[in-house]
mmCIF file of C-alpha atoms and ligand atoms in Angstrom:
data_model
loop_
_atom_site.group_PDB
_atom_site.id
_atom_site.type_symbol
_atom_site.label_atom_id
_atom_site.label_comp_id
_atom_site.label_asym_id
_atom_site.label_seq_id
_atom_site.Cartn_x
_atom_site.Cartn_y
_atom_site.Cartn_z
ATOM 1 C CA MET V 364 108.894 91.810 101.272
ATOM 2 C CA THR V 365 110.368 94.424 98.988
ATOM 3 C CA GLU V 366 112.158 92.345 96.371
ATOM 4 C CA GLU V 367 111.300 88.709 95.960
ATOM 5 C CA GLY V 368 113.382 86.367 93.868
ATOM 6 C CA GLY V 369 114.751 89.214 91.813
ATOM 7 C CA SER V 370 111.352 89.962 90.264
ATOM 8 C CA LYS V 371 110.437 93.616 90.013
ATOM 9 C CA LYS V 372 108.072 94.758 92.731
ATOM 10 C CA THR V 373 105.463 97.374 91.944
ATOM 11 C CA VAL V 374 104.873 100.496 94.017
ATOM 12 C CA GLU V 375 101.453 102.111 93.625
ATOM 13 C CA ILE V 376 101.162 105.757 94.627
ATOM 14 C CA ILE V 377 97.850 106.979 96.071
ATOM 15 C CA GLY V 378 97.557 110.727 96.758
ATOM 16 C CA VAL V 379 95.145 111.853 99.458
ATOM 17 C CA PRO V 380 94.869 115.668 99.444
ATOM 18 C CA LEU V 381 93.037 115.938 102.757
ATOM 19 C CA ASP V 382 93.715 118.491 105.492
ATOM 20 C CA LEU V 383 90.317 118.326 107.199
ATOM 21 C CA GLY V 384 91.809 116.540 110.217
ATOM 22 C CA ALA V 385 93.988 119.518 111.182
ATOM 23 C CA ASN V 386 93.472 123.135 112.248
ATOM 24 C CA MET V 387 96.302 124.387 110.087
ATOM 25 C CA ARG V 388 95.512 124.189 106.426
ATOM 26 C CA GLY V 389 97.855 123.166 103.636
ATOM 27 C CA ALA V 390 98.564 119.425 104.016
ATOM 28 C CA ASN V 391 96.119 118.936 101.144
ATOM 29 C CA MET V 392 98.858 120.274 98.862
ATOM 30 C CA GLY V 393 101.232 117.529 100.008
ATOM 31 C CA PRO V 394 100.727 115.056 97.146
ATOM 32 C CA ALA V 395 101.418 117.763 94.526
ATOM 33 C CA ALA V 396 104.623 118.893 96.259
ATOM 34 C CA ILE V 397 105.840 115.282 96.549
ATOM 35 C CA ARG V 398 105.228 114.647 92.858
ATOM 36 C CA ILE V 399 107.066 117.884 92.026
ATOM 37 C CA ALA V 400 109.984 116.598 94.153
ATOM 38 C CA GLY V 401 110.211 113.701 91.685
ATOM 39 C CA ILE V 402 108.747 110.736 93.593
ATOM 40 C CA TRP V 403 107.960 108.721 90.449
ATOM 41 C CA ASP V 404 111.459 108.888 88.934
ATOM 42 C CA LYS V 405 113.175 108.410 92.283
ATOM 43 C CA ILE V 406 111.364 105.116 92.850
ATOM 44 C CA LYS V 407 111.701 103.976 89.231
ATOM 45 C CA VAL V 408 115.488 104.442 89.348
ATOM 46 C CA LEU V 409 115.676 101.842 92.153
ATOM 47 C CA GLY V 410 114.304 99.188 89.782
ATOM 48 C CA TYR V 411 110.639 99.140 90.779
ATOM 49 C CA ASN V 412 107.603 99.373 88.547
ATOM 50 C CA VAL V 413 105.710 102.510 89.522
ATOM 51 C CA ILE V 414 102.004 103.152 89.063
ATOM 52 C CA ASP V 415 100.519 106.484 90.105
ATOM 53 C CA ARG V 416 96.814 106.064 90.856
ATOM 54 C CA GLY V 417 96.397 109.832 91.112
ATOM 55 C CA ASP V 418 94.612 111.599 93.952
ATOM 56 C CA LEU V 419 91.413 110.593 95.698
ATOM 57 C CA VAL V 420 88.676 113.211 95.421
ATOM 58 C CA VAL V 421 88.393 114.955 98.792
ATOM 59 C CA PRO V 422 85.597 117.397 99.699
ATOM 60 C CA ILE V 423 86.586 121.075 99.811
ATOM 61 C CA ARG V 424 86.454 122.568 103.311
ATOM 62 C CA GLU V 425 84.253 125.496 102.294
ATOM 63 C CA CYS V 426 81.717 123.143 100.722
ATOM 64 C CA ILE V 427 81.159 121.082 103.871
ATOM 65 C CA PRO V 428 78.478 122.150 106.350
ATOM 66 C CA GLU V 429 79.644 122.786 109.924
ATOM 67 C CA GLU V 430 79.565 119.476 111.767
ATOM 68 C CA GLY V 431 79.945 120.514 115.395
ATOM 69 C CA ARG V 432 82.748 119.696 117.801
ATOM 70 C CA PHE V 433 84.130 116.690 115.952
ATOM 71 C CA LYS V 434 85.454 118.323 112.890
ATOM 72 C CA TYR V 435 84.648 116.994 109.437
ATOM 73 C CA PHE V 436 84.057 113.427 110.693
ATOM 74 C CA GLU V 437 81.734 112.544 107.796
ATOM 75 C CA SER V 438 84.089 113.766 105.069
ATOM 76 C CA ILE V 439 87.183 112.209 106.662
ATOM 77 C CA ILE V 440 85.420 108.889 107.111
ATOM 78 C CA SER V 441 84.122 108.778 103.540
ATOM 79 C CA THR V 442 87.611 109.577 102.191
ATOM 80 C CA CYS V 443 89.121 106.896 104.443
ATOM 81 C CA GLU V 444 86.546 104.338 103.207
ATOM 82 C CA GLU V 445 87.707 104.986 99.657
ATOM 83 C CA LEU V 446 91.375 104.862 100.661
ATOM 84 C CA LYS V 447 90.770 101.616 102.541
ATOM 85 C CA GLU V 448 89.410 100.076 99.333
ATOM 86 C CA ASN V 449 92.365 101.345 97.255
ATOM 87 C CA ALA V 450 95.090 100.320 99.720
ATOM 88 C CA GLY V 451 93.487 96.878 100.115
ATOM 89 C CA GLN V 452 93.419 96.370 96.327
ATOM 90 C CA VAL V 453 97.111 97.235 96.031
ATOM 91 C CA VAL V 454 98.345 94.835 98.738
ATOM 92 C CA ALA V 455 96.050 92.087 97.401
ATOM 93 C CA LYS V 456 97.938 92.379 94.061
ATOM 94 C CA GLY V 457 101.234 91.868 95.881
ATOM 95 C CA SER V 458 102.233 95.486 95.263
ATOM 96 C CA ILE V 459 103.321 98.109 97.780
ATOM 97 C CA PRO V 460 100.879 100.957 98.420
ATOM 98 C CA LEU V 461 102.618 104.304 98.953
ATOM 99 C CA VAL V 462 100.040 106.728 100.324
ATOM 100 C CA LEU V 463 100.893 110.432 100.157
ATOM 101 C CA GLY V 464 99.115 112.763 102.574
ATOM 102 C CA GLY V 465 97.405 114.712 103.536
ATOM 103 C CA ASP V 466 97.135 114.881 107.313
ATOM 104 C CA HIS V 467 97.559 111.829 109.546
ATOM 105 C CA SER V 468 93.826 111.054 109.791
ATOM 106 C CA ILE V 469 94.204 109.214 106.466
ATOM 107 C CA ALA V 470 96.141 106.452 108.271
ATOM 108 C CA LEU V 471 92.694 105.157 109.235
ATOM 109 C CA GLY V 472 92.035 104.401 105.577
ATOM 110 C CA THR V 473 95.452 103.014 104.661
ATOM 111 C CA ILE V 474 95.945 100.806 107.701
ATOM 112 C CA PHE V 475 92.393 99.449 108.009
ATOM 113 C CA GLY V 476 92.604 98.642 104.268
ATOM 114 C CA VAL V 477 95.911 96.781 104.583
ATOM 115 C CA ASN V 478 94.812 95.099 107.821
ATOM 116 C CA LYS V 479 91.623 93.835 106.190
ATOM 117 C CA HIS V 480 93.697 92.043 103.565
ATOM 118 C CA PHE V 481 95.893 90.413 106.232
ATOM 119 C CA LYS V 482 92.909 89.459 108.414
ATOM 120 C CA GLN V 483 91.239 87.708 105.471
ATOM 121 C CA LYS V 484 94.354 85.544 105.229
ATOM 122 C CA LYS V 485 94.284 85.060 109.035
ATOM 123 C CA GLN V 486 97.521 87.005 109.345
ATOM 124 C CA ASN V 487 98.556 89.920 111.510
ATOM 125 C CA LEU V 488 99.976 93.290 110.561
ATOM 126 C CA GLY V 489 102.716 95.102 112.471
ATOM 127 C CA VAL V 490 103.000 98.896 112.378
ATOM 128 C CA ILE V 491 105.919 101.298 112.848
ATOM 129 C CA TRP V 492 104.580 104.821 113.382
ATOM 130 C CA ILE V 493 107.130 107.668 113.351
ATOM 131 C CA ASP V 494 105.734 110.867 114.877
ATOM 132 C CA ALA V 495 106.409 113.744 117.307
ATOM 133 C CA HIS V 496 102.952 113.074 118.771
ATOM 134 C CA ALA V 497 101.283 109.831 119.805
ATOM 135 C CA ASP V 498 98.029 110.400 117.857
ATOM 136 C CA LEU V 499 96.299 108.486 120.670
ATOM 137 C CA ASN V 500 93.678 111.060 121.635
ATOM 138 C CA THR V 501 90.033 110.112 121.660
ATOM 139 C CA HIS V 502 87.009 112.403 121.309
ATOM 140 C CA GLU V 503 86.960 112.460 125.114
ATOM 141 C CA THR V 504 90.566 113.592 125.599
ATOM 142 C CA SER V 505 91.107 115.794 122.521
ATOM 143 C CA HIS V 506 91.187 119.547 123.173
ATOM 144 C CA SER V 507 90.874 120.497 119.527
ATOM 145 C CA GLY V 508 88.516 117.856 118.138
ATOM 146 C CA ASN V 509 90.952 117.399 115.236
ATOM 147 C CA VAL V 510 90.980 113.877 113.850
ATOM 148 C CA HIS V 511 94.712 113.914 112.994
ATOM 149 C CA GLY V 512 95.397 113.578 116.743
ATOM 150 C CA MET V 513 93.221 110.457 117.037
ATOM 151 C CA PRO V 514 94.012 107.890 114.309
ATOM 152 C CA LEU V 515 96.255 105.514 116.250
ATOM 153 C CA ALA V 516 93.696 105.297 119.072
ATOM 154 C CA ALA V 517 90.946 104.360 116.594
ATOM 155 C CA LEU V 518 93.232 101.822 114.874
ATOM 156 C CA ILE V 519 93.601 99.927 118.163
ATOM 157 C CA GLY V 520 89.841 100.152 118.694
ATOM 158 C CA GLN V 521 89.569 103.166 121.013
ATOM 159 C CA GLY V 522 87.689 106.375 120.430
ATOM 160 C CA HIS V 523 84.560 107.726 118.804
ATOM 161 C CA PRO V 524 82.321 104.959 117.407
ATOM 162 C CA GLN V 525 82.132 106.766 114.062
ATOM 163 C CA LEU V 526 85.916 106.441 113.682
ATOM 164 C CA THR V 527 86.220 102.902 115.020
ATOM 165 C CA SER V 528 83.353 101.834 112.724
ATOM 166 C CA LEU V 529 85.906 102.040 109.889
ATOM 167 C CA GLY V 530 87.564 98.965 111.411
ATOM 168 C CA LYS V 531 84.394 96.884 111.713
ATOM 169 C CA ASP V 532 85.134 94.616 108.765
ATOM 170 C CA SER V 533 88.930 94.890 108.890
ATOM 171 C CA GLY V 534 89.681 94.261 112.547
ATOM 172 C CA PHE V 535 91.819 96.424 114.817
ATOM 173 C CA LEU V 536 95.567 96.426 115.270
ATOM 174 C CA ASP V 537 97.049 94.371 118.075
ATOM 175 C CA PRO V 538 98.763 97.133 120.105
ATOM 176 C CA THR V 539 101.571 94.758 121.115
ATOM 177 C CA LYS V 540 102.600 94.691 117.434
ATOM 178 C CA VAL V 541 102.573 98.500 117.108
ATOM 179 C CA VAL V 542 105.627 100.709 117.611
ATOM 180 C CA LEU V 543 105.617 104.480 118.141
ATOM 181 C CA LEU V 544 108.951 106.100 117.392
ATOM 182 C CA GLY V 545 110.216 109.627 118.045
ATOM 183 C CA ILE V 546 107.439 110.887 120.333
ATOM 184 C CA ARG V 547 108.192 114.026 122.323
ATOM 185 C CA THR V 548 104.946 115.860 123.035
ATOM 186 C CA LEU V 549 101.776 114.261 124.376
ATOM 187 C CA ASP V 550 98.626 115.772 125.855
ATOM 188 C CA GLU V 551 98.250 115.114 129.594
ATOM 189 C CA LYS V 552 95.423 112.580 129.253
ATOM 190 C CA GLU V 553 97.041 111.058 126.181
ATOM 191 C CA LYS V 554 100.057 110.074 128.296
ATOM 192 C CA GLY V 555 97.858 107.695 130.299
ATOM 193 C CA ILE V 556 96.342 106.210 127.140
ATOM 194 C CA CYS V 557 99.856 105.691 125.754
ATOM 195 C CA LYS V 558 101.118 103.976 128.921
ATOM 196 C CA ARG V 559 98.088 101.672 129.160
ATOM 197 C CA SER V 560 97.839 100.934 125.434
ATOM 198 C CA GLY V 561 100.300 98.049 125.177
ATOM 199 C CA ILE V 562 102.047 99.871 122.323
ATOM 200 C CA ARG V 563 105.873 99.787 122.436
ATOM 201 C CA TYR V 564 106.729 103.468 122.354
ATOM 202 C CA PHE V 565 110.229 104.872 121.952
ATOM 203 C CA THR V 566 110.455 108.464 123.154
ATOM 204 C CA MET V 567 113.166 110.798 121.872
ATOM 205 C CA ARG V 568 114.860 110.320 125.228
ATOM 206 C CA GLU V 569 115.150 106.569 124.697
ATOM 207 C CA ILE V 570 116.505 107.165 121.188
ATOM 208 C CA ASP V 571 119.057 109.628 122.648
ATOM 209 C CA GLU V 572 120.127 107.144 125.297
ATOM 210 C CA ARG V 573 120.263 103.937 123.296
ATOM 211 C CA GLY V 574 120.930 105.181 119.775
ATOM 212 C CA MET V 575 118.784 104.622 116.702
ATOM 213 C CA ARG V 576 120.382 101.306 115.753
ATOM 214 C CA ALA V 577 119.456 99.554 119.010
ATOM 215 C CA VAL V 578 116.010 101.159 119.068
ATOM 216 C CA MET V 579 115.207 100.227 115.488
ATOM 217 C CA GLU V 580 116.401 96.638 115.979
ATOM 218 C CA GLU V 581 113.896 96.327 118.816
ATOM 219 C CA ALA V 582 111.186 98.192 116.885
ATOM 220 C CA ILE V 583 111.472 95.811 113.923
ATOM 221 C CA SER V 584 111.476 92.822 116.247
ATOM 222 C CA VAL V 585 108.282 94.011 118.018
ATOM 223 C CA ALA V 586 106.470 94.796 114.747
ATOM 224 C CA SER V 587 107.633 91.489 113.195
ATOM 225 C CA ASN V 588 106.656 89.249 116.073
ATOM 226 C CA GLY V 589 103.779 87.073 114.829
ATOM 227 C CA THR V 590 103.072 89.346 111.859
ATOM 228 C CA SER V 591 103.334 88.817 108.101
ATOM 229 C CA GLY V 592 104.287 92.381 107.231
ATOM 230 C CA ILE V 593 105.011 95.820 108.636
ATOM 231 C CA HIS V 594 103.168 98.970 107.658
ATOM 232 C CA LEU V 595 105.245 102.149 107.904
ATOM 233 C CA SER V 596 103.472 105.382 108.818
ATOM 234 C CA VAL V 597 105.739 108.430 108.736
ATOM 235 C CA ASP V 598 104.463 111.728 110.074
ATOM 236 C CA MET V 599 107.029 114.207 108.757
ATOM 237 C CA ASP V 600 106.861 116.066 112.095
ATOM 238 C CA GLY V 601 108.709 113.097 113.622
ATOM 239 C CA ILE V 602 111.816 114.508 111.976
ATOM 240 C CA ASP V 603 113.450 117.588 113.444
ATOM 241 C CA PRO V 604 112.065 120.850 111.985
ATOM 242 C CA LEU V 605 115.645 121.771 111.109
ATOM 243 C CA TYR V 606 115.400 119.226 108.284
ATOM 244 C CA ALA V 607 111.616 119.099 107.914
ATOM 245 C CA PRO V 608 110.184 122.596 108.421
ATOM 246 C CA GLY V 609 107.265 121.969 106.075
ATOM 247 C CA VAL V 610 104.820 120.392 108.512
ATOM 248 C CA SER V 611 101.667 121.639 110.242
ATOM 249 C CA THR V 612 102.790 121.056 113.841
ATOM 250 C CA PRO V 613 106.604 121.313 114.151
ATOM 251 C CA VAL V 614 108.175 120.238 117.463
ATOM 252 C CA THR V 615 111.868 120.766 118.151
ATOM 253 C CA GLY V 616 114.114 117.895 119.236
ATOM 254 C CA GLY V 617 113.139 115.355 116.588
ATOM 255 C CA LEU V 618 114.963 112.715 114.582
ATOM 256 C CA SER V 619 118.058 113.916 112.796
ATOM 257 C CA TYR V 620 118.493 113.511 109.061
ATOM 258 C CA ARG V 621 120.766 110.498 109.565
ATOM 259 C CA GLU V 622 118.645 108.890 112.293
ATOM 260 C CA ALA V 623 115.595 109.009 110.026
ATOM 261 C CA HIS V 624 117.485 107.474 107.103
ATOM 262 C CA LEU V 625 119.083 104.786 109.274
ATOM 263 C CA ALA V 626 115.701 103.732 110.690
ATOM 264 C CA LEU V 627 114.212 103.333 107.222
ATOM 265 C CA GLU V 628 117.306 101.648 105.753
ATOM 266 C CA MET V 629 117.095 99.101 108.572
ATOM 267 C CA LEU V 630 113.376 98.593 107.921
ATOM 268 C CA HIS V 631 114.148 97.882 104.273
ATOM 269 C CA ASP V 632 116.826 95.355 105.225
ATOM 270 C CA SER V 633 114.299 93.490 107.396
ATOM 271 C CA HIS V 634 112.308 92.665 104.198
ATOM 272 C CA LYS V 635 109.103 93.045 106.236
ATOM 273 C CA MET V 636 107.761 96.367 104.942
ATOM 274 C CA CYS V 637 104.532 95.751 102.998
ATOM 275 C CA SER V 638 102.929 99.192 102.783
ATOM 276 C CA MET V 639 103.704 102.773 103.685
ATOM 277 C CA GLU V 640 102.384 106.277 104.005
ATOM 278 C CA PHE V 641 104.070 109.646 104.401
ATOM 279 C CA VAL V 642 101.867 112.348 105.881
ATOM 280 C CA GLU V 643 101.630 115.873 107.308
ATOM 281 C CA LEU V 644 103.857 117.492 104.714
ATOM 282 C CA ASN V 645 102.592 121.090 104.603
ATOM 283 C CA PRO V 646 103.967 123.023 101.614
ATOM 284 C CA MET V 647 102.621 126.278 103.163
ATOM 285 C CA ASN V 648 105.358 126.050 105.798
ATOM 286 C CA ASP V 649 108.074 124.603 103.601
ATOM 287 C CA VAL V 650 111.178 126.289 102.240
ATOM 288 C CA GLN V 651 111.696 125.702 98.510
ATOM 289 C CA ASN V 652 110.112 122.236 98.764
ATOM 290 C CA LYS V 653 112.939 121.047 101.063
ATOM 291 C CA THR V 654 110.685 118.831 103.207
ATOM 292 C CA ALA V 655 109.118 117.193 100.148
ATOM 293 C CA ILE V 656 112.604 116.455 98.778
ATOM 294 C CA LEU V 657 113.568 114.910 102.136
ATOM 295 C CA LEU V 658 110.356 112.870 102.089
ATOM 296 C CA VAL V 659 111.240 111.460 98.666
ATOM 297 C CA GLU V 660 114.732 110.570 99.905
ATOM 298 C CA LEU V 661 113.207 108.773 102.895
ATOM 299 C CA VAL V 662 110.932 106.800 100.577
ATOM 300 C CA GLN V 663 114.058 105.779 98.655
ATOM 301 C CA SER V 664 115.775 104.543 101.830
ATOM 302 C CA THR V 665 112.672 102.519 102.731
ATOM 303 C CA LEU V 666 112.779 100.963 99.261
ATOM 304 C CA GLY V 667 116.420 99.948 99.477
ATOM 305 C CA LYS V 668 118.539 102.835 98.252
ATOM 306 C CA SER V 669 121.977 102.381 99.779
ATOM 307 C CA ILE V 670 125.051 104.571 99.794
ATOM 308 C CA VAL V 671 127.247 102.049 97.960
HETATM 309 MN MN1 MN M 1896 100.767 112.106 113.407
#
């Protein structure tokens, strides 16, 4: 869905400087670091029109009253409502939303927004979610109460009613059309949720054994089956901290530089990608903006940059 009939596609950037879903602070500086890494020019050079919608206005942590065990639910939900609206508008225009996080809780806004558009046309959305974690905790299984560990659960309709209420008018994802890629650390109770979810998950072990090409072929086939588009959600901690140190929750043993590029080059070649988000970049932990530069390169691969 990236280039149709030679006409120029438009990519619309939406920055979401929100780190309220995580204990570690700093992901709210992600959109700025990604712009500094040259995202606009690097997309433009591939022949796309680029529109930068700027950043959504996100409440400041110190200005929000303490909300109890479930941290910053109200503020995260109101930001996600606004993001849902924005992402929905962009796909309805036939453009590609590129959402820049921010922590992974913002996927609730992006994906419910895109899904709402597809549901209105009686179509389904597939999702490829690259992450070290499964993000399948609920309020009952989460140790921390941090929303960035819960978004995928809420997107398939599980979890705290305040979070799932975001999907009331947009419908939930069909877990059999969702792929988790690169997972390598799950909470004990989250493992059971993952196994029972119906999601096709590819652990790092399976990627090691089968190779990224075979895994990604299957991932695209699962996310394409009966769907009209694939949303890509990239948590930068899915990539090995050797290449992507600038994240809030680094976990060793992740995707290599080449594996990550190959996966996204293959997604581009499928012509199914309709929307994307890149999240959990944390400039506080980065080294000379290296992870933001990698993120921009990965966006380019998803949009069709090839070696020759
Ligand atoms: Mn995540």
